[in-house]
Amino acid sequence: MPRKPSSNIESRHVSTKDPLKIEVEKVSFFRQVQTFFMDRRTQVICAVIMVAFSLFALIAWISYFFTGAQDQSLLSMSHAERVATRLQIANLMGLPGARLAAFMVDGSFGLVSILVPVVLALYAVKLLHVLHFSGWKLLFCTAFWLLWGSLTLGFVQLVTGLDTFFRWGGAHGEWLGELLNSYVQPIGTTIILVSILIIFFIIADNSFIGKAKHFGRWFLGLFKKKEIIEEPQPIDTDDKQDTEGEHDTSVSTSFTIEVNDPENTDETVTDSDQSDTNEITIQIENQESEDKTDETGNYSQDETTTDTDSGTQDNPDLDINDTEEVELSKQLEPYDPRKDLEFYKFPTLDLLKVYDNETAPVINQDEQQANANRIVTTLRNYGIEIEQIKATVGPTVTLYEVVPKAGIRIAKIQNLENDIMLSLSAIGIRIIAPMPGKGTVGIEVPNEKPQVVSMHSVIASKRFQEEQKMRLPVAIGRTITNEVFCFDLAKTPHLLVAGATGQGKSVGLNAIITSLLYKKHPAELKFVLVDPKMVEFSIYKPLIKHYLAAMPDQEDRDIIITDCQKVINTLNSLVIEMEDRYSLLAEANCRNLEDYNEKFNSRHLNPEKDVENVVTKKLLHHHFMPYLVIVIDEYGDFIMQAGKEVERPIQRLAQKARAVGMHMILATQRPDVKIVTGTIKANIPTRIAFRTQSVVDSRTVLDAKGADQLIGKGDMLYSGGGNLTRIQCAFVDTPEVEAIVNHIHEQQGYSQPYQLPEYVPEGQEEAVAPGSVDTKRLDPMFADVARYVVSKQEGSTSRLQRAFEIGYNRAGKLSDQLEATGIVGPNKGPKGRDVLIQDMESLERLLESLNV
């Protein structure tokens, strides 16, 4: 009796005449249902039905309060009795509407039943991608208000004794209210209802505790004559994510084809990797994993506080010396950089487009069978016999792993690349001989119908959502085995992206930026975007108050850098920022940014302490330092225009910026040796190559051929750690990026972009002694800051930083200018500076003399 194959493995003998036969496992019923409901048309149809029902129920509900008393007696009659009495249902929605409204109001949850059609309409709008919110949270809140509201209304009607033609809390509220009232009486019931409500607010609103504390202080202050001095409140850093579970199915499909020896039909070939059978087998392996992902990625805080500075206390005269720092750190809660934007909400997954079958490869049995036959036939025509061929289906490419018979030279198979391509009529194939870590030769063949790898599928994947070890996680796409490919930009540490025009570079850059936006808070990450084409990165301009960095005098409209001279200035400014960061790390005895920020967050670094940059003699202060990602699209244009002026700061950043959390992404469509120089390659070992025009360009980027055989449209090779990985880049469309950017733009943001140090080009600076201040080039905010300092009679740098929401670099620069113009005295460390001008009239005369 033949053995029945298992659910995921099909085994059978293969004759010599039919050596290759592939059978694909039938799609499960569950997957068919899941695919049906994920279809866009199904979602739209469901949304229309839900909106129609909601509108019907809402009109019937409203009409019930005007016609319910009249319709009440008619609902119990039969149709014949209503006809005989010649009475008509008065509800605007007729008999069905009257019965539905009576059930909603009187027969179930009472007045709060209005939530049912309203929430149903909201879910319909969510399906249409018009509104974006957490579905699970809305469901939880709706269920609570239905139960609690019904009980409360039923209890109130019972206590007041008011009688109407309907029950305020419906049947549920009346029954439960009477039951609770009979056990604990009205006072006990009231206490229970209020307690339940408070618990709900604590669970549903992370800021409720903080609001309650502030309200309590305000209320107590009404009864006290003296001013209440508030003690510093502990900072609650318990971040919670409001998640909505969502299933993501990742399928890696492969099948094994073993070939009979044509010279000996009675002998079977044993695959050492297959333990199930020793016979000639054909196997299909399907691995499915359901990933429950976080739909929202939202972060929220438990308490509301005012904006804080980088770890300083409210008292500007707080004197902290080196011996007291450890004791002070024990008294203070750890510093949380996210507290500055504690109400910021991360982008949600429903901002990204969902494609059909986005998590599973589309398997064409006939196509795979035909390609396998052609490969085997071509190899046999040239005297190459194979023992086994195993195919793995990916989104755009199928990998055929061939096991040649003993004695066959691998180089002989490599030389047949063009012949195999001709027999397959393929755009391009890639032969990997041998496969790393395997005793096989790989032949990558493009699929006839490539599958779109959506950004939603990689961002929603379990691997990306649950990634905790990577500091700058990037989900770039899916591999040939249909696995989500992630890498840590912080470890690359820089990235070179190259490829011919129209092959997917811009989409790849958008995928990288999108990944980081979904993972990193604005306090933890800043971008410097350079775009000579002026159209690729302009879509990110609304992120100016959240994720973008700029020089002090840079205008908002120029936040995306397009001009070559501004690129030079910005790159040199980034070099200054790098040196400043190294000075702070050296003073803190830290080797990298992660150690420094951890030390700062634990309150072991004094933000008021002066730290001198040994080169520029500029005074710095400890502060939390975000990662800086510099993305330069088509940097080859700038190399051609300015040459060494651009290349020199890029080289310095590539050599040193890694340890201080500054990472570059360079993209070019001209990967020749004049652009991708030896110095660039030596300092940027991680590279991505989309399809190139020639094998020479491929070798320039990857030091290997293969990029010239890619099929385009996001097909790419990732070179990192000495290995080449073929990946189908995730596709993120312009409307998706716009939706993400608009979502972030609507969130709580900073008052200005992250401030980079000032850089004065050579030849433009005037003779100023080191450490001095040029009073002819004052900060645009100088006049406002001067008026603030004189009016408050406080000259602390940290106070300026808090009051004007500016960075330490700019605040320190303003303090130096105030000293140089005689408004404040010299720096006294933690105690701040003395204000030398006592009245506003004297200040205005000074400002007039300075022409500000």
Coordinates of N, CA and C in Angstrom, one line a residue, residues 371-511:
N371 N 11.1 25.7 -16.5 CA 12.4 26.2 -16.3 C 13.4 25.1 -15.8
A372 N 12.9 24.3 -14.9 CA 13.7 23.2 -14.4 C 14.1 22.2 -15.5
N373 N 13.1 21.9 -16.3 CA 13.4 21.0 -17.5 C 14.5 21.6 -18.4
R374 N 14.3 22.9 -18.7 CA 15.3 23.6 -19.6 C 16.7 23.6 -19.1
I375 N 16.8 23.9 -17.7 CA 18.1 23.9 -17.1 C 18.8 22.6 -17.2
V376 N 18.0 21.5 -16.9 CA 18.6 20.2 -16.9 C 19.0 19.8 -18.3
T377 N 18.1 20.1 -19.3 CA 18.4 19.8 -20.7 C 19.6 20.5 -21.2
T378 N 19.7 21.8 -20.9 CA 20.9 22.5 -21.4 C 22.2 22.0 -20.8
L379 N 22.2 21.7 -19.5 CA 23.4 21.1 -18.9 C 23.7 19.8 -19.5
R380 N 22.7 18.9 -19.8 CA 23.0 17.6 -20.3 C 23.5 17.7 -21.8
N381 N 23.1 18.7 -22.5 CA 23.6 18.9 -23.8 C 25.0 19.2 -23.9
Y382 N 25.6 19.7 -22.8 CA 27.0 20.0 -22.7 C 27.7 19.0 -21.8
G383 N 27.1 17.9 -21.6 CA 27.8 16.8 -20.9 C 27.8 16.9 -19.4
I384 N 26.9 17.7 -18.8 CA 26.9 17.9 -17.4 C 25.7 17.2 -16.8
E385 N 25.9 16.2 -16.0 CA 24.9 15.5 -15.4 C 24.7 16.0 -14.0
I386 N 23.4 16.0 -13.6 CA 23.1 16.5 -12.2 C 22.4 15.5 -11.5
E387 N 22.5 15.5 -10.2 CA 21.8 14.5 -9.3 C 20.5 15.1 -8.7
Q388 N 20.5 16.4 -8.5 CA 19.3 17.0 -7.9 C 19.2 18.4 -8.2
I389 N 18.0 18.9 -8.3 CA 17.8 20.3 -8.5 C 16.7 20.8 -7.6
K390 N 17.0 21.8 -6.8 CA 16.1 22.3 -5.8 C 15.8 23.7 -6.1
A391 N 14.5 24.0 -6.1 CA 14.1 25.4 -6.4 C 13.4 26.1 -5.3
T392 N 13.8 27.3 -5.0 CA 13.2 28.2 -4.0 C 12.6 29.4 -4.7
V393 N 11.3 29.6 -4.5 CA 10.5 30.6 -5.1 C 10.6 31.9 -4.3
G394 N 11.1 33.0 -4.9 CA 11.1 34.3 -4.2 C 10.1 35.2 -4.8
P395 N 10.0 36.5 -4.4 CA 9.1 37.4 -4.9 C 9.3 37.7 -6.4
T396 N 10.5 37.8 -6.8 CA 10.8 38.2 -8.2 C 11.7 37.2 -8.9
V397 N 12.4 36.4 -8.1 CA 13.4 35.5 -8.7 C 13.2 34.1 -8.1
T398 N 13.4 33.0 -8.9 CA 13.5 31.7 -8.3 C 14.9 31.2 -8.4
L399 N 15.3 30.6 -7.2 CA 16.7 30.1 -7.1 C 16.7 28.6 -7.4
Y400 N 17.3 28.1 -8.4 CA 17.5 26.7 -8.7 C 18.9 26.3 -8.2
E401 N 18.9 25.4 -7.2 CA 20.2 24.9 -6.7 C 20.4 23.5 -7.3
V402 N 21.5 23.4 -8.0 CA 21.9 22.2 -8.8 C 23.0 21.5 -8.1
V403 N 22.8 20.2 -7.9 CA 23.9 19.3 -7.4 C 24.5 18.5 -8.5
P404 N 25.7 18.9 -9.0 CA 26.3 18.2 -10.1 C 26.8 16.8 -9.7
K405 N 27.0 15.9 -10.6 CA 27.6 14.6 -10.3 C 29.0 14.8 -10.0
A406 N 29.6 13.8 -9.3 CA 31.0 13.9 -8.9 C 31.9 14.0 -10.2
G407 N 32.9 14.8 -10.1 CA 33.8 14.9 -11.2 C 33.5 16.1 -12.1
I408 N 32.4 16.7 -12.0 CA 32.0 17.9 -12.8 C 32.6 19.1 -12.3
R409 N 33.3 19.8 -13.1 CA 34.0 21.1 -12.7 C 33.0 22.2 -12.7
I410 N 33.0 23.0 -11.6 CA 32.1 24.1 -11.4 C 32.3 25.2 -12.5
A411 N 33.5 25.4 -12.9 CA 33.8 26.4 -13.9 C 33.1 26.1 -15.2
K412 N 32.9 24.8 -15.5 CA 32.2 24.4 -16.7 C 30.7 24.9 -16.7
I413 N 30.1 24.9 -15.5 CA 28.7 25.4 -15.4 C 28.7 26.9 -15.5
Q414 N 29.6 27.5 -14.9 CA 29.7 29.0 -15.0 C 29.8 29.5 -16.4
N415 N 30.5 28.8 -17.2 CA 30.7 29.2 -18.6 C 29.5 29.1 -19.4
L416 N 28.5 28.4 -18.9 CA 27.2 28.2 -19.7 C 26.2 29.2 -19.3
E417 N 26.5 30.3 -18.7 CA 25.5 31.3 -18.2 C 24.7 31.8 -19.4
N418 N 25.4 32.2 -20.5 CA 24.6 32.7 -21.7 C 23.7 31.7 -22.3
D419 N 24.2 30.4 -22.3 CA 23.5 29.3 -23.0 C 22.2 29.0 -22.1
I420 N 22.3 29.0 -20.8 CA 21.1 28.8 -20.0 C 20.2 30.0 -20.1
M421 N 20.7 31.2 -20.2 CA 19.8 32.4 -20.4 C 19.1 32.3 -21.7
L422 N 19.7 31.8 -22.7 CA 19.1 31.7 -24.0 C 18.0 30.6 -24.0
S423 N 18.3 29.5 -23.3 CA 17.3 28.4 -23.3 C 16.1 28.8 -22.5
L424 N 16.2 29.7 -21.5 CA 15.1 30.1 -20.6 C 14.4 31.4 -21.2
S425 N 15.0 32.0 -22.2 CA 14.5 33.3 -22.7 C 14.3 34.3 -21.6
A426 N 15.3 34.3 -20.7 CA 15.2 35.2 -19.5 C 15.9 36.5 -19.8
I427 N 15.5 37.6 -19.0 CA 16.1 38.9 -19.1 C 17.6 38.8 -18.7
G428 N 17.8 38.0 -17.6 CA 19.2 37.9 -17.1 C 19.2 36.8 -16.0
I429 N 20.2 36.0 -16.0 CA 20.3 35.0 -14.9 C 21.6 35.3 -14.2
R430 N 21.7 34.8 -13.0 CA 22.9 34.9 -12.2 C 23.3 33.5 -11.7
I431 N 24.6 33.1 -11.9 CA 25.0 31.8 -11.5 C 26.0 32.1 -10.3
I432 N 25.7 31.4 -9.2 CA 26.5 31.4 -8.0 C 27.2 30.1 -7.8
A433 N 28.5 30.1 -8.0 CA 29.2 28.8 -8.0 C 30.4 28.9 -7.2
P434 N 30.5 28.2 -6.0 CA 29.4 27.5 -5.4 C 28.5 28.4 -4.5
M435 N 27.4 27.8 -4.0 CA 26.6 28.5 -3.0 C 27.3 28.5 -1.7
P436 N 27.5 29.7 -1.1 CA 28.2 29.8 0.2 C 27.6 28.8 1.3
G437 N 28.5 27.9 1.8 CA 28.0 27.0 2.8 C 27.2 25.8 2.4
K438 N 27.1 25.7 1.0 CA 26.3 24.6 0.5 C 27.1 23.9 -0.6
G439 N 26.8 22.6 -0.8 CA 27.5 21.9 -1.9 C 26.7 21.9 -3.2
T440 N 26.2 23.1 -3.5 CA 25.4 23.3 -4.7 C 25.8 24.5 -5.5
V441 N 25.3 24.5 -6.8 CA 25.5 25.6 -7.7 C 24.2 26.3 -7.8
G442 N 24.1 27.6 -7.6 CA 22.9 28.4 -7.7 C 22.7 29.0 -9.0
I443 N 21.4 28.9 -9.5 CA 21.1 29.6 -10.8 C 19.8 30.4 -10.5
E444 N 19.9 31.7 -10.5 CA 18.8 32.6 -10.2 C 18.1 33.0 -11.5
V445 N 16.8 32.7 -11.6 CA 16.1 32.9 -12.8 C 14.9 33.8 -12.5
P446 N 14.7 34.9 -13.2 CA 13.6 35.8 -13.0 C 12.2 35.2 -13.2
N447 N 11.3 35.5 -12.4 CA 9.9 35.0 -12.6 C 9.2 35.7 -13.7
E448 N 8.3 35.0 -14.4 CA 7.6 35.7 -15.4 C 6.7 36.8 -14.9
K449 N 6.1 36.6 -13.7 CA 5.2 37.7 -13.1 C 5.8 38.0 -11.8
P450 N 6.7 39.0 -11.7 CA 7.3 39.3 -10.4 C 6.3 39.9 -9.5
Q451 N 6.5 39.7 -8.2 CA 5.5 40.1 -7.1 C 6.0 41.4 -6.5
V452 N 5.1 42.3 -6.2 CA 5.5 43.5 -5.5 C 5.7 43.2 -4.0
V453 N 6.9 43.6 -3.5 CA 7.1 43.5 -2.1 C 6.7 44.9 -1.5
S454 N 5.7 44.9 -0.7 CA 5.2 46.2 -0.2 C 5.9 46.6 1.1
M455 N 6.0 47.9 1.3 CA 6.6 48.4 2.5 C 5.8 47.9 3.7
H456 N 4.5 47.7 3.6 CA 3.7 47.3 4.7 C 4.1 45.9 5.1
S457 N 4.4 45.0 4.2 CA 4.7 43.6 4.6 C 6.0 43.5 5.3
V458 N 7.0 44.4 5.1 CA 8.3 44.3 5.8 C 8.2 45.1 7.1
I459 N 7.5 46.2 7.1 CA 7.4 47.0 8.4 C 6.5 46.2 9.4
A460 N 5.4 45.5 8.9 CA 4.5 44.8 9.8 C 5.1 43.4 10.2
S461 N 6.2 43.0 9.6 CA 6.7 41.7 9.9 C 7.1 41.6 11.4
K462 N 7.1 40.4 11.9 CA 7.5 40.1 13.3 C 8.9 40.4 13.5
R463 N 9.7 40.1 12.5 CA 11.2 40.4 12.6 C 11.5 41.8 12.8
F464 N 10.8 42.7 12.1 CA 11.1 44.2 12.2 C 10.5 44.7 13.5
Q465 N 9.2 44.3 13.7 CA 8.5 44.9 14.9 C 9.1 44.5 16.2
E466 N 9.6 43.3 16.3 CA 10.2 42.9 17.6 C 11.7 43.1 17.7
E467 N 12.3 43.7 16.7 CA 13.7 43.9 16.7 C 14.1 44.9 17.8
Q468 N 15.0 44.5 18.7 CA 15.4 45.3 19.9 C 16.9 45.6 19.9
K469 N 17.7 44.8 19.2 CA 19.1 44.9 19.4 C 19.7 45.9 18.4
M470 N 19.1 46.1 17.3 CA 19.6 47.1 16.3 C 19.3 48.5 16.7
R471 N 20.3 49.4 16.6 CA 20.2 50.8 17.0 C 19.5 51.6 16.0
L472 N 19.8 51.3 14.7 CA 19.1 52.0 13.6 C 18.6 50.9 12.6
P473 N 17.5 50.3 13.0 CA 17.1 49.1 12.1 C 16.4 49.6 10.8
V474 N 16.8 48.9 9.8 CA 16.3 49.2 8.4 C 15.8 47.9 7.8
A475 N 14.5 47.9 7.4 CA 13.9 46.8 6.7 C 13.8 47.2 5.2
I476 N 14.7 46.6 4.5 CA 14.9 47.0 3.1 C 14.1 46.2 2.1
G477 N 13.7 45.0 2.4 CA 12.9 44.2 1.4 C 12.9 42.7 1.8
R478 N 12.8 41.9 0.8 CA 12.7 40.4 1.1 C 13.8 39.7 0.2
T479 N 14.3 38.7 0.8 CA 15.4 37.9 0.1 C 14.7 36.9 -0.8
I480 N 15.6 36.1 -1.5 CA 15.1 35.2 -2.5 C 14.3 34.1 -1.8
T481 N 14.5 33.9 -0.5 CA 13.7 32.9 0.3 C 12.5 33.5 0.9
N482 N 12.2 34.8 0.5 CA 11.0 35.5 1.0 C 11.0 35.9 2.4
E483 N 12.2 36.0 3.0 CA 12.4 36.4 4.4 C 12.7 37.9 4.4
V484 N 12.1 38.6 5.4 CA 12.3 40.1 5.5 C 13.8 40.3 5.9
F485 N 14.5 41.2 5.1 CA 15.9 41.4 5.3 C 16.0 42.7 6.0
C486 N 16.7 42.7 7.2 CA 16.9 43.9 8.0 C 18.4 44.0 8.3
F487 N 18.9 45.2 8.4 CA 20.2 45.5 8.8 C 20.3 46.7 9.6
D488 N 21.4 46.8 10.4 CA 21.6 47.9 11.3 C 22.4 49.0 10.7
L489 N 21.9 50.1 10.4 CA 22.6 51.2 9.8 C 23.8 51.7 10.7
A490 N 23.6 51.5 12.0 CA 24.6 52.0 12.9 C 25.9 51.1 12.8
K491 N 25.7 49.9 12.3 CA 26.8 49.0 12.2 C 27.4 48.9 10.8
T492 N 26.8 49.5 9.9 CA 27.3 49.3 8.5 C 28.7 49.9 8.3
P493 N 29.2 51.0 8.8 CA 28.4 52.1 9.5 C 27.9 53.2 8.5
H494 N 28.4 53.1 7.3 CA 27.9 54.0 6.2 C 27.5 53.1 5.1
L495 N 26.8 53.7 4.1 CA 26.2 52.9 3.1 C 26.3 53.6 1.7
L496 N 26.7 52.8 0.7 CA 26.8 53.3 -0.6 C 25.8 52.6 -1.5
V497 N 24.9 53.4 -2.2 CA 23.8 52.9 -3.0 C 24.1 53.3 -4.4
A498 N 24.2 52.4 -5.3 CA 24.5 52.7 -6.7 C 23.6 51.9 -7.7
G499 N 23.5 52.4 -8.9 CA 22.7 51.7 -9.9 C 22.3 52.7 -11.0
A500 N 22.0 52.1 -12.1 CA 21.6 52.9 -13.3 C 20.3 53.7 -13.0
T501 N 20.0 54.7 -13.9 CA 18.8 55.5 -13.7 C 17.6 54.6 -13.9
G502 N 16.6 54.8 -13.0 CA 15.3 54.1 -13.0 C 15.3 52.7 -12.5
Q503 N 16.3 52.3 -11.8 CA 16.4 50.9 -11.4 C 15.9 50.7 -9.9
G504 N 15.6 51.8 -9.2 CA 15.0 51.7 -7.9 C 15.8 52.3 -6.7
K505 N 16.8 53.2 -7.1 CA 17.6 53.8 -6.0 C 16.8 54.7 -5.1
S506 N 15.9 55.5 -5.7 CA 15.1 56.5 -5.0 C 14.1 55.7 -4.1
V507 N 13.5 54.7 -4.6 CA 12.6 53.9 -3.8 C 13.4 53.2 -2.6
G508 N 14.6 52.8 -2.9 CA 15.4 52.2 -1.8 C 15.7 53.2 -0.7
L509 N 16.1 54.4 -1.1 CA 16.3 55.5 -0.1 C 15.1 55.8 0.7
N510 N 13.9 55.8 0.0 CA 12.7 56.1 0.8 C 12.3 54.9 1.7
A511 N 12.7 53.7 1.3 CA 12.4 52.6 2.2 C 13.3 52.6 3.4

